[in-house]
Short mmCIF file of C-alpha atoms and ligand atoms in Angstrom, two decimals:
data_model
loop_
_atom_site.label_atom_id
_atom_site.label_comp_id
_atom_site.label_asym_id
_atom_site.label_seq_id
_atom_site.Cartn_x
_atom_site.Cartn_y
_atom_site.Cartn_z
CA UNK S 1 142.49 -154.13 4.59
CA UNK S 2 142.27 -155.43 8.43
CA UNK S 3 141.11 -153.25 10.99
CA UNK S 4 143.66 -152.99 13.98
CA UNK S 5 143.92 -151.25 17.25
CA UNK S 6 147.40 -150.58 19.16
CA UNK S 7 148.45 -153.84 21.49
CA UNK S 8 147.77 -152.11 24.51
CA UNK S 9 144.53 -150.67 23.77
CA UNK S 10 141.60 -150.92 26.34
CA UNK S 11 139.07 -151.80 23.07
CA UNK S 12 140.98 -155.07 22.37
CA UNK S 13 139.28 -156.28 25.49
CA UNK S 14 136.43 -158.82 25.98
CA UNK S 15 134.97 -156.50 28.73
CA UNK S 16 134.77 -154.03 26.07
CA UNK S 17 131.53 -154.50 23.87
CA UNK S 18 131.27 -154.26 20.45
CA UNK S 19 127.70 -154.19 18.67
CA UNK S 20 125.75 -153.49 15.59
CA UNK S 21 122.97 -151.39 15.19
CA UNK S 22 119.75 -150.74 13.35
CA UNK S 23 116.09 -149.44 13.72
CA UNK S 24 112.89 -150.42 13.47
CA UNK S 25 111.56 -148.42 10.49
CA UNK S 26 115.01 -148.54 8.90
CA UNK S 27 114.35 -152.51 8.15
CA UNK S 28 111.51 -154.42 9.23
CA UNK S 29 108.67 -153.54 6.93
CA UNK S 30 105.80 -155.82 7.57
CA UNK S 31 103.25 -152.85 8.20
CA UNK S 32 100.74 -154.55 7.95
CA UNK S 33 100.79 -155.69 11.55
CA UNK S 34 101.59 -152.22 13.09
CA UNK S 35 100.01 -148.61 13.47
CA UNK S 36 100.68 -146.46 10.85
CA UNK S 37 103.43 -144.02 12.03
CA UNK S 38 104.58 -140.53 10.91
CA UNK S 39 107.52 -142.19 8.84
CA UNK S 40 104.70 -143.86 6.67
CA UNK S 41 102.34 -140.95 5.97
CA UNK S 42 105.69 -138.75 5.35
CA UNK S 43 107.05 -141.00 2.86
CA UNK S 44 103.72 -140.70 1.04
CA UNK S 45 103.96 -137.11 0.04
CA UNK S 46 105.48 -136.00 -2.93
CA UNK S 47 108.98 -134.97 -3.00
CA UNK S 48 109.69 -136.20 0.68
CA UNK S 49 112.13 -138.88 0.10
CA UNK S 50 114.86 -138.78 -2.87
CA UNK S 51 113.71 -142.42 -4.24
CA UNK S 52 109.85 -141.63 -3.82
CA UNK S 53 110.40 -144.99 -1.15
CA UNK S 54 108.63 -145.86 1.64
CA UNK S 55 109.25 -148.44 4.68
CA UNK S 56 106.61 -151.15 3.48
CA UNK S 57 109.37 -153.45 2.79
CA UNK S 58 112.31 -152.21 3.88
CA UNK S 59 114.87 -155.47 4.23
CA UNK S 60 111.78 -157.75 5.09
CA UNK S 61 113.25 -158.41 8.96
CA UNK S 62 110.21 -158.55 10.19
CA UNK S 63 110.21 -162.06 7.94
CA UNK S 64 113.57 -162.68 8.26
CA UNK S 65 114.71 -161.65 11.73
CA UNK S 66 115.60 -164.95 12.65
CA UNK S 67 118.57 -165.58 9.65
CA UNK S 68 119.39 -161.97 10.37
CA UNK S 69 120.03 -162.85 13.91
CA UNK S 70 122.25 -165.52 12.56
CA UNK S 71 123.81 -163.23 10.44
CA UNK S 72 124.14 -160.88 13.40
CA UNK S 73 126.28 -163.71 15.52
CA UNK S 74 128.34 -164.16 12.24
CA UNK S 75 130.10 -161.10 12.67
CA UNK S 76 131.28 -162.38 16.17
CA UNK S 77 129.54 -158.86 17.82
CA UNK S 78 128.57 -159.39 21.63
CA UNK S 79 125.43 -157.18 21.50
CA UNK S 80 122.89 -155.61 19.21
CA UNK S 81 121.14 -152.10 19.13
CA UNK S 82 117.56 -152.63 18.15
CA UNK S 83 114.66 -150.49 18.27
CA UNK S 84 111.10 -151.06 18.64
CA UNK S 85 108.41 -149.88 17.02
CA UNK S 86 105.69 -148.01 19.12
CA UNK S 87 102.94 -149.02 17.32
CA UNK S 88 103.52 -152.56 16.74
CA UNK S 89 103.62 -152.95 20.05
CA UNK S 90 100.76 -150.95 21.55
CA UNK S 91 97.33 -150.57 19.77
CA UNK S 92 95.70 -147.27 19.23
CA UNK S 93 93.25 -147.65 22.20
CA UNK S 94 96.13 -148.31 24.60
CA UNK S 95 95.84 -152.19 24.49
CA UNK S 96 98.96 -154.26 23.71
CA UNK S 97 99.15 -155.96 20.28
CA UNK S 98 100.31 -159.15 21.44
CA UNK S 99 101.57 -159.91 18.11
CA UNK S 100 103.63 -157.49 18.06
CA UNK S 101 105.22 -158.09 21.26
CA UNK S 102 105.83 -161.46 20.38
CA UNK S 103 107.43 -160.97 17.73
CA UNK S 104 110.21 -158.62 19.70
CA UNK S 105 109.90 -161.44 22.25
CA UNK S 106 110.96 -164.43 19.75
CA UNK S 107 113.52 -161.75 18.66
CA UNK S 108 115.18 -160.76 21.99
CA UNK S 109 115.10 -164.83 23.05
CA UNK S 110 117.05 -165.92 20.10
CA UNK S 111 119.51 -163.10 20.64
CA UNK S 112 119.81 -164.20 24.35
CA UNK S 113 120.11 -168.38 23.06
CA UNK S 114 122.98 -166.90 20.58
CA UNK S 115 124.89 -164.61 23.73
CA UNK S 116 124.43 -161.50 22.27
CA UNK S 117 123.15 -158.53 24.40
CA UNK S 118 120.35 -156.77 23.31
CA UNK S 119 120.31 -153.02 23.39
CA UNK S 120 116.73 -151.68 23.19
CA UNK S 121 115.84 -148.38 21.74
CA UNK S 122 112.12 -147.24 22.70
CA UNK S 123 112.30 -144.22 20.19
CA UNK S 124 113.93 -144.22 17.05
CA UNK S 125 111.09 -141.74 15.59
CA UNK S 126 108.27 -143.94 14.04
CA UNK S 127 106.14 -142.10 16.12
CA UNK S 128 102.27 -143.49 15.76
CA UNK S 129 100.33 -141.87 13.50
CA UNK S 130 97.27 -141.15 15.19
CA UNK S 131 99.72 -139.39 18.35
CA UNK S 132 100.84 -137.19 15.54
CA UNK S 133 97.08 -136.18 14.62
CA UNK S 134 97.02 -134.67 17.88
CA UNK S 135 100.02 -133.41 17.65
CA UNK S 136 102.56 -135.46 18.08
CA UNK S 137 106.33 -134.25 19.94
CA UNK S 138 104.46 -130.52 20.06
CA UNK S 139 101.65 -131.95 22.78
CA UNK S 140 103.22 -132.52 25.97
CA UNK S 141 100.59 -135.05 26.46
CA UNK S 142 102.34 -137.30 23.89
CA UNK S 143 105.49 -137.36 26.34
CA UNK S 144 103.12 -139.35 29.02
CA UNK S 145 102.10 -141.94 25.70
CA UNK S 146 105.49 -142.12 25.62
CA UNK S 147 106.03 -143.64 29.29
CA UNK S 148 102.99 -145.69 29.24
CA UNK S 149 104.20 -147.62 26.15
CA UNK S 150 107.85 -147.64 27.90
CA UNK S 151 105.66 -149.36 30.76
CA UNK S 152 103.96 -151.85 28.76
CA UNK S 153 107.41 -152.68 27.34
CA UNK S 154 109.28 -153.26 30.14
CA UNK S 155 106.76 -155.48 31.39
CA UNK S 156 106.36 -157.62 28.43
CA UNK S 157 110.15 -158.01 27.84
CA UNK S 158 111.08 -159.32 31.27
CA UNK S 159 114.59 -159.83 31.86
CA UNK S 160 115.26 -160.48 28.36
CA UNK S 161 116.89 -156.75 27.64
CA UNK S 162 120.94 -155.95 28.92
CA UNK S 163 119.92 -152.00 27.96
CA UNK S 164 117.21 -149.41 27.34
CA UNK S 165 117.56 -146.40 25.82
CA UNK S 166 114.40 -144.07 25.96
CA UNK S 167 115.10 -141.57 22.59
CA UNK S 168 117.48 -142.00 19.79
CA UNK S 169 119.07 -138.45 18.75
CA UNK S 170 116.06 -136.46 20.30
CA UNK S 171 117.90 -133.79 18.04
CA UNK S 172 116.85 -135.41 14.97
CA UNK S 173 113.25 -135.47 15.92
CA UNK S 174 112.55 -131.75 16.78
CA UNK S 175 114.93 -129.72 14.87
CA UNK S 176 114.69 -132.23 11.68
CA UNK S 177 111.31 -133.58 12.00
CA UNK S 178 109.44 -129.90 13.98
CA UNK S 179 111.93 -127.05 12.53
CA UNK S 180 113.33 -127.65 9.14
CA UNK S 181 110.90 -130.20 8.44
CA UNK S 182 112.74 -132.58 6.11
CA UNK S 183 112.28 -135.24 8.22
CA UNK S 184 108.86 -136.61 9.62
CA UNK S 185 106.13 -135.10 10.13
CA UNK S 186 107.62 -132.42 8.25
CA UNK S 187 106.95 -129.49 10.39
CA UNK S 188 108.57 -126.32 9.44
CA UNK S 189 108.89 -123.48 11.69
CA UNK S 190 112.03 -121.98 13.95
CA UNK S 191 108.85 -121.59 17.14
CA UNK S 192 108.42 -125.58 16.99
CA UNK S 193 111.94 -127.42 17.44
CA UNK S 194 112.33 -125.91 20.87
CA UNK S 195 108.83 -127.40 21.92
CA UNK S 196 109.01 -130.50 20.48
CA UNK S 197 112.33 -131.04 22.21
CA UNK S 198 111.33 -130.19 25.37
CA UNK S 199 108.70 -132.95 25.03
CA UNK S 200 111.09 -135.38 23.91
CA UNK S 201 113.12 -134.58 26.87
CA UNK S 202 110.08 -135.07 29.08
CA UNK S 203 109.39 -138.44 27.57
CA UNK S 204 113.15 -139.63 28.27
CA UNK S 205 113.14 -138.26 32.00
CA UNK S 206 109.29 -139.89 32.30
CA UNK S 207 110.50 -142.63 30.45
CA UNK S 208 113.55 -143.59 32.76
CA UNK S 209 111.72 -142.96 36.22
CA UNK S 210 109.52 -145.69 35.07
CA UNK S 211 112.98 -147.71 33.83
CA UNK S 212 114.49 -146.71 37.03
CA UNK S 213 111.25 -148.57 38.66
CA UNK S 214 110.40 -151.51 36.60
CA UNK S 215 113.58 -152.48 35.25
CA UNK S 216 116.36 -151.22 37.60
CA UNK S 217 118.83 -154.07 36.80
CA UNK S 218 119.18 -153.03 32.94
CA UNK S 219 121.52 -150.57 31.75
CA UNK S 220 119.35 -147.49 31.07
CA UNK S 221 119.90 -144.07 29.66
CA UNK S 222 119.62 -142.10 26.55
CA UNK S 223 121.28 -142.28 22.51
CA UNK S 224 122.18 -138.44 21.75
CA UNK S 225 123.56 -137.50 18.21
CA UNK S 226 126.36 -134.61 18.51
CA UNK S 227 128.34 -132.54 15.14
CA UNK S 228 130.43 -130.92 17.08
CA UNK S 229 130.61 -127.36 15.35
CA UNK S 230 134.42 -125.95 14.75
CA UNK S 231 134.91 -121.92 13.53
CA UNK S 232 135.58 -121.06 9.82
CA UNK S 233 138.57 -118.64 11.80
CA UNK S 234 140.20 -117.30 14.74
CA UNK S 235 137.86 -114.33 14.35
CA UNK S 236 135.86 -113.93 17.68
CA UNK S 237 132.77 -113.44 15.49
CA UNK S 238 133.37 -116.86 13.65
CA UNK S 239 134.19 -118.24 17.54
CA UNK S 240 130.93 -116.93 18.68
CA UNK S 241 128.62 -118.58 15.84
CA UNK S 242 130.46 -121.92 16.55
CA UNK S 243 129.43 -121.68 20.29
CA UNK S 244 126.12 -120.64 19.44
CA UNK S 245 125.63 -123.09 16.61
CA UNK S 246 126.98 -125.79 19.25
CA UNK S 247 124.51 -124.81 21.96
CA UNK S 248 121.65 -124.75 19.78
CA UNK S 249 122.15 -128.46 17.48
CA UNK S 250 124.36 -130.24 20.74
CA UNK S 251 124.27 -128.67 24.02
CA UNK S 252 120.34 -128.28 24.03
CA UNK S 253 120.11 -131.79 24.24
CA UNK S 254 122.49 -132.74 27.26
CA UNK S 255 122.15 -130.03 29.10
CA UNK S 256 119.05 -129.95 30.77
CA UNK S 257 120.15 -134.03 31.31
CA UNK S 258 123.23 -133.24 33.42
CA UNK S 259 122.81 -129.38 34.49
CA UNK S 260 119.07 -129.69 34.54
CA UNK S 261 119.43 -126.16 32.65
CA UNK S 262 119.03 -125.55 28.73
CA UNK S 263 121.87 -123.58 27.17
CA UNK S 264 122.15 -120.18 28.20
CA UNK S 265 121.52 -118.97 24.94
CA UNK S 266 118.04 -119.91 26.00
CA UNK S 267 117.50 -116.40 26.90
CA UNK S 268 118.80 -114.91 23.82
CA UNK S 269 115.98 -116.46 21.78
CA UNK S 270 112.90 -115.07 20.69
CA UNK S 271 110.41 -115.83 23.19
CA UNK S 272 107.94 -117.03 20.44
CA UNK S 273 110.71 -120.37 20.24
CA UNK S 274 110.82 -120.53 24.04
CA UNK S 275 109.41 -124.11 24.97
CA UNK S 276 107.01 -124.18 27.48
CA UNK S 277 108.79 -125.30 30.98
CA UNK S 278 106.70 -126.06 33.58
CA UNK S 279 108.35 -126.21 37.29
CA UNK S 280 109.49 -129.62 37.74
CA UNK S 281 110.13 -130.47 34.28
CA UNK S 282 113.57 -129.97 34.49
CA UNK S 283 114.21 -132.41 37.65
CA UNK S 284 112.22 -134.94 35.55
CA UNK S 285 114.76 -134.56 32.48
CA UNK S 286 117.41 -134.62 34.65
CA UNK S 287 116.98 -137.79 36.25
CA UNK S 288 120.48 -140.08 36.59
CA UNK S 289 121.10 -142.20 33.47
CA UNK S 290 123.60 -145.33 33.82
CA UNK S 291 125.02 -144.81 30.29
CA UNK S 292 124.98 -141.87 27.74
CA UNK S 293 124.78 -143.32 24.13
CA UNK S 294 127.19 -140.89 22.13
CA UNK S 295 126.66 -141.18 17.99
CA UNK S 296 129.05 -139.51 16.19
CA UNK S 297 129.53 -139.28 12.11
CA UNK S 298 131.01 -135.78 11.20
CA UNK S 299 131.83 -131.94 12.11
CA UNK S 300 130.39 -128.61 11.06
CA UNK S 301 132.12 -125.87 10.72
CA UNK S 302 130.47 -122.46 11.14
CA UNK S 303 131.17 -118.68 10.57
CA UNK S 304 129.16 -115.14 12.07
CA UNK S 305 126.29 -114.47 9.63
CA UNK S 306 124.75 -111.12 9.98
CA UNK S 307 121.34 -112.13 9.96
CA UNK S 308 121.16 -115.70 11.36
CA UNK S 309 123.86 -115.43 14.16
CA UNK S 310 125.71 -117.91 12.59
CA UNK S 311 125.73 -119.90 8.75
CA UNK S 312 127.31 -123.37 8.12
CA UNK S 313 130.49 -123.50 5.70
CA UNK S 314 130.99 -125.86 3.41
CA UNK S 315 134.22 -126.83 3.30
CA UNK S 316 136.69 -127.82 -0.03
CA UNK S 317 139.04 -130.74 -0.61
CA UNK S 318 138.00 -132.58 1.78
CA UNK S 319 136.83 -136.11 2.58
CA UNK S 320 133.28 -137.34 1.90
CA UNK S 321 130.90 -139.30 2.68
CA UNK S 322 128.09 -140.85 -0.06
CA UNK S 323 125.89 -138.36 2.32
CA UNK S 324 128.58 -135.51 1.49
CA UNK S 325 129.20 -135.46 5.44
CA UNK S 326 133.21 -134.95 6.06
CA UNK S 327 135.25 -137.14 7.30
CA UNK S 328 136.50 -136.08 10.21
CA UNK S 329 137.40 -138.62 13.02
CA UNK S 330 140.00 -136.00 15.32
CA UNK S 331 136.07 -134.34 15.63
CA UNK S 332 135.36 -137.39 17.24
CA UNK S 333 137.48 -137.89 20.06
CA UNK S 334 137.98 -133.86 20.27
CA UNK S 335 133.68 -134.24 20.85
CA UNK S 336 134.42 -137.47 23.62
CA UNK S 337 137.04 -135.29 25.14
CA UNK S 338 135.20 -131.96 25.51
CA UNK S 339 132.05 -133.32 26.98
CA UNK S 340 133.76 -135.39 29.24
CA UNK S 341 135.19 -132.08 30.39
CA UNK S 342 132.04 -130.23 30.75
CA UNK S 343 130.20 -133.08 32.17
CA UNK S 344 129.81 -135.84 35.11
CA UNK S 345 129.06 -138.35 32.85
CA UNK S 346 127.97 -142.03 33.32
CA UNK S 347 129.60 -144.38 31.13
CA UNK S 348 129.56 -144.33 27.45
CA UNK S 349 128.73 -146.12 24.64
CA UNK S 350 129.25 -145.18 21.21
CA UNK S 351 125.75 -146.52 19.87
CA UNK S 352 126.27 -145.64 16.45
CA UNK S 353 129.15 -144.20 14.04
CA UNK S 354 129.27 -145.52 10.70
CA UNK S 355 129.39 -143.94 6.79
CA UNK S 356 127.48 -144.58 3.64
CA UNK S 357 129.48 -145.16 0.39
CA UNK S 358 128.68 -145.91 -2.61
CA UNK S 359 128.72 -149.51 -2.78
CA UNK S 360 128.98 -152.14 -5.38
CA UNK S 361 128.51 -155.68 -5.59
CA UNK S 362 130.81 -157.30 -8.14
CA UNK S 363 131.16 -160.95 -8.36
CA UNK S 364 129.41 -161.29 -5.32
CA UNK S 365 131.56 -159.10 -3.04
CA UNK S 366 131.38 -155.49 -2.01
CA UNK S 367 135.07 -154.56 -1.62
CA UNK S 368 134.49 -151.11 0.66
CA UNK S 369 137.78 -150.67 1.50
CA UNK S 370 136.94 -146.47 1.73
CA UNK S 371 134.59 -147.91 4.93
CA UNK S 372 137.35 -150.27 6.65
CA UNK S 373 139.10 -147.44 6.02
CA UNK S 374 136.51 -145.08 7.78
CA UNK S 375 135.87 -147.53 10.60
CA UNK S 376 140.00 -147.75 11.17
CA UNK S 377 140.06 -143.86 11.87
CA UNK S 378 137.11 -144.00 14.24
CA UNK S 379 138.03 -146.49 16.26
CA UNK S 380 141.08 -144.52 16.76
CA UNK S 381 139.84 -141.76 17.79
CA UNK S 382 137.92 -143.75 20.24
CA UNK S 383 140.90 -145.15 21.77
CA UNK S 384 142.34 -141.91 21.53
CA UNK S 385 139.89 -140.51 23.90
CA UNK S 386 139.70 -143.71 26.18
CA UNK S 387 143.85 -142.92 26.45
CA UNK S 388 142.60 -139.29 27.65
CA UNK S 389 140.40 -140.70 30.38
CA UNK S 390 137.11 -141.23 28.90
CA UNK S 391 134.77 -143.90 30.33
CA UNK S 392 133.94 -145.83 27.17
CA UNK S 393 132.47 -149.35 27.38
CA UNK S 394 131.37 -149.75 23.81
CA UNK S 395 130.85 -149.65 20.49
CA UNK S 396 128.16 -150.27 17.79
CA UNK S 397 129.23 -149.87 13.69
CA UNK S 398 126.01 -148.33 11.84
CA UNK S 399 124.56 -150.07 10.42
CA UNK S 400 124.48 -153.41 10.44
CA UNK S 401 122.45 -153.90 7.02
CA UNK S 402 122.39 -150.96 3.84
CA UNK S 403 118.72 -149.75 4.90
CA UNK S 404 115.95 -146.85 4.33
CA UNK S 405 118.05 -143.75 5.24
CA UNK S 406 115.35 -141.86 5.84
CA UNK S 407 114.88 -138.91 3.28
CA UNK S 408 117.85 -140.35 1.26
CA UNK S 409 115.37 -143.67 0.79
CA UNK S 410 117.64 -146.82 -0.18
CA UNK S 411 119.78 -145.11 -2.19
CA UNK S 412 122.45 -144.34 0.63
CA UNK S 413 124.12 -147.61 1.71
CA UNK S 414 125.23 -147.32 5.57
CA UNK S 415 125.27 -151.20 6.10
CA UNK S 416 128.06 -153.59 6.68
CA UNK S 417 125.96 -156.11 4.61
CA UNK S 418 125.13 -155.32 1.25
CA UNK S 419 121.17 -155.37 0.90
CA UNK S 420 119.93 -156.35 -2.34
CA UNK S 421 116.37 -154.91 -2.40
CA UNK S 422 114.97 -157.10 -5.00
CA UNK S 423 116.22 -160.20 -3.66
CA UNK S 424 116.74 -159.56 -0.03
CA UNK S 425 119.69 -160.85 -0.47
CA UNK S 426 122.44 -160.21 2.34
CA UNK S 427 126.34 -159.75 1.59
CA UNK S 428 128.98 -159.37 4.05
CA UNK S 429 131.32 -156.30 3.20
CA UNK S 430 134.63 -156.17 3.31
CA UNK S 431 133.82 -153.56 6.16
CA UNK S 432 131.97 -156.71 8.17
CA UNK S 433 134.72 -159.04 7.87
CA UNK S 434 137.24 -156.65 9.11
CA UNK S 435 134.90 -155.98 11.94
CA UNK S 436 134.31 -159.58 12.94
CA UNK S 437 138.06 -160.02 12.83
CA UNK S 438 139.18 -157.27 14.77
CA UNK S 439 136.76 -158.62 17.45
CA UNK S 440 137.45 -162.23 17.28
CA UNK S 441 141.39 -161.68 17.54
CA UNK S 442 140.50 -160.13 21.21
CA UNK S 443 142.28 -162.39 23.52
CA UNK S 444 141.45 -161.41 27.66
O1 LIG E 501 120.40 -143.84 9.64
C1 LIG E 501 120.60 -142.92 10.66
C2 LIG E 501 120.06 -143.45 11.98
O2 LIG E 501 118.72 -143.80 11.90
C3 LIG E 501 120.20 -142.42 13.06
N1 LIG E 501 121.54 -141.91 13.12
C4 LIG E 501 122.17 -141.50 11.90
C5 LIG E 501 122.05 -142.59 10.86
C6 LIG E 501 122.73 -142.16 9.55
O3 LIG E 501 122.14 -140.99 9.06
#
């Protein structure tokens, strides 16, 4: 199965870029020359992650970055979304670990040697350890860490970085990580997602004055995760909880970026959630990004619930994921659409969008056709909402290898290479020949 897009399409354009994505603590392994971060000690308790894993190996790219990278420029791609890890780069007493910045250095130059862009993530949650111990996204001091390591980055990379983005899916890492706690550090409690986002938010607005100063010829901004959130009805009630539900897992997140306001439902919140907003904070957040990174898997659909405001429904015969997400791609450009609509936004990228299946390697191939498949659908709905007026520039497949999906450990395969874990061996799917093809068949 190819992947195509119509003739006429904006996407089959060289100015249009396509990437692949992964993150630091999602692959690299080699902990032994970094901080310990919250991922580590989380994966260490019992019952945390499905597999009992951890990220001490992960796919080894901290030993084989550099036939990854060739891997990487196999696929054709013309950029790739990394992220670094906080405390490989900076030691616990504030000093670089030159070691560790080398090693993103070597990284980034090879990437520039091959023409591929890199697209830097600062944050993709492998918060340091010992910023955790005094507590972590819930101290507002840990938003200022946050922009001194930006600083120290910045500095040490040079001109060797096309894009920043401060925080991937801030979302993830205070309603996940501070709320329901099933992601790192594994904070439960409806008073702490609220805070820790509002530090998070801090730390990208702190964290892109200081791109803004050091590095104002990079293309800087900010990787938000949406599921847009449809009603189980007509029923006003079932309406209602969708808005709410949307306010409270999407809107609370771009918001105070563009409106330099949280969600009015803000107000209908007990005040024991209320972060704590001090005057200013809010022009901080809201300073002007040059791109919004959107990522976008699947929908929720919601009804009223008498005693939570709203409850999610789970929906039947439909389309799955491996993760039991829905496939759903008209949520996708419906989501591109609608915030296009509510907000002056910079330019997009879509900086991840992706699914996990369960994959098999037979005779040496993984024939994923249910991915291609996937893939084909979102890229549609891409295009759709380019063809409706959207500003998109690009877009990055998740992921680029199978990896550590976090609580799910290995056993959720995401990648367009096949990871063998005991081997490190990589595989090109089905899924990344398609890809490569569709972008080497652009012609302008
Ligand atoms: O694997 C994750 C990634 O780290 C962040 N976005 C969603 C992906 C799939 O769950």
């Amino acid at each position: 199965m190819k992947l195509t897009l119509p003739n006429n399409s904006k996407m089959n354009s060289k100015d249009f870029i396509y990437g692949v994505a992964t993150a630091s603590f999602q692959i690299e392994g080699g902990i032994d020359q970094r901080l310990p971060c919250i991922w580590d000690t989380f994966c260490s308790l019992e019952n945390s992650i499905v597999d009992a894993s951890n990220g001490d190996v992960a796919c080894d790219h901290y030993n084989k970055w550099s036939q990854d990278i060739d891997l990487i420029d196999s696929l054709a791609v013309d950029a790739y979304r990394l992220s670094i890890s906080w405390g490989r780069v900076v030691n616990e007493d504030g000093s670089i670990n030159e070691q560790g910045i080398g090693f993103y250095i070597r990284l980034l130059d090879r990437l520039i040697t091959k023409g591929i862009k890199p697209f830097v993530t600062l944050y993709h949650w492998d918060l340091p350890q010992h910023l955790e111990d005094k507590g972590g996204w819930l101290n507002r001091e840990t938003a200022y860490e946050f922009q001194k390591y930006t600083e120290i980055v910045i500095q040490a990379f040079g001109n060797r970085v096309h894009s920043y983005a401060t925080l991937n899916e801030p979302f993830c890492s205070a309603y996940l990580g501070y709320e329901v706690g099933i992601h790192a550090p594994g904070i439960k409690g409806k008073e702490f997602g609220k805070k820790a986002a509002h530090h998070l938010l801090l730390a990208h607005g702190l964290g892109m004055k200081s791109l803004k100063r050091l590095s104002p010829n990079t293309l800087n901004g900010i990787v938000l995760n949406f599921t847009p959130c449809y009603p189980a009805s007509e029923n006003s009630d079932d309406i209602k909880a969708a808005e709410f539900a949307d306010d409270y897992f999407n809107q609370w997140y771009i918001k105070p970026i563009f409106d330099a306001e949280y969600p009015e439902i803000l107000t209908q919140l007990p005040s024991s959630q209320h972060p704590e907003i001090i005057e200013g904070d809010l022009d901080i957040i809201s300073e002007s990004i040059d791109f919004l990174g959107i990522n976008y898997y699947t929908r929720a659909v919601y009804q009223a619930d008498e005693h939570e405001v709203f409850s999610q429904v789970s929906l039947k015969d439909v389309s799955l994921t491996d993760m039991g997400w829905e496939i759903y791609p008209q949520g996708f450009s419906d989501l591109l659409i609608s915030l296009n609509e509510k907000y002056t936004l910079p330019p997009i990228y879509i900086t991840e969008n992706g699914a996990a299946m369960p994959d098999n390697i037979i005779d040496g191939k993984v024939e994923d056709e249910h991915r291609v498949a996937y893939y084909q659908s979102h890229l549609n709905a891409v295009n759709t909402a380019i063809e409706s007026g959207v500003d998109i520039r690009g877009y990055f497949a998740w992921s680029l290898l199978d990896n550590l999906e976090w609580a799910e450990g290995y056993l959720k395969r995401f990648g367009i290479v096949y990871v063998d874990y005991q081997s490190q061996q990589r595989t090109i799917k089905s899924s990344g020949y398609a890809y490569r093809d569709l972008l080497n068949q652009r012609t302008d």
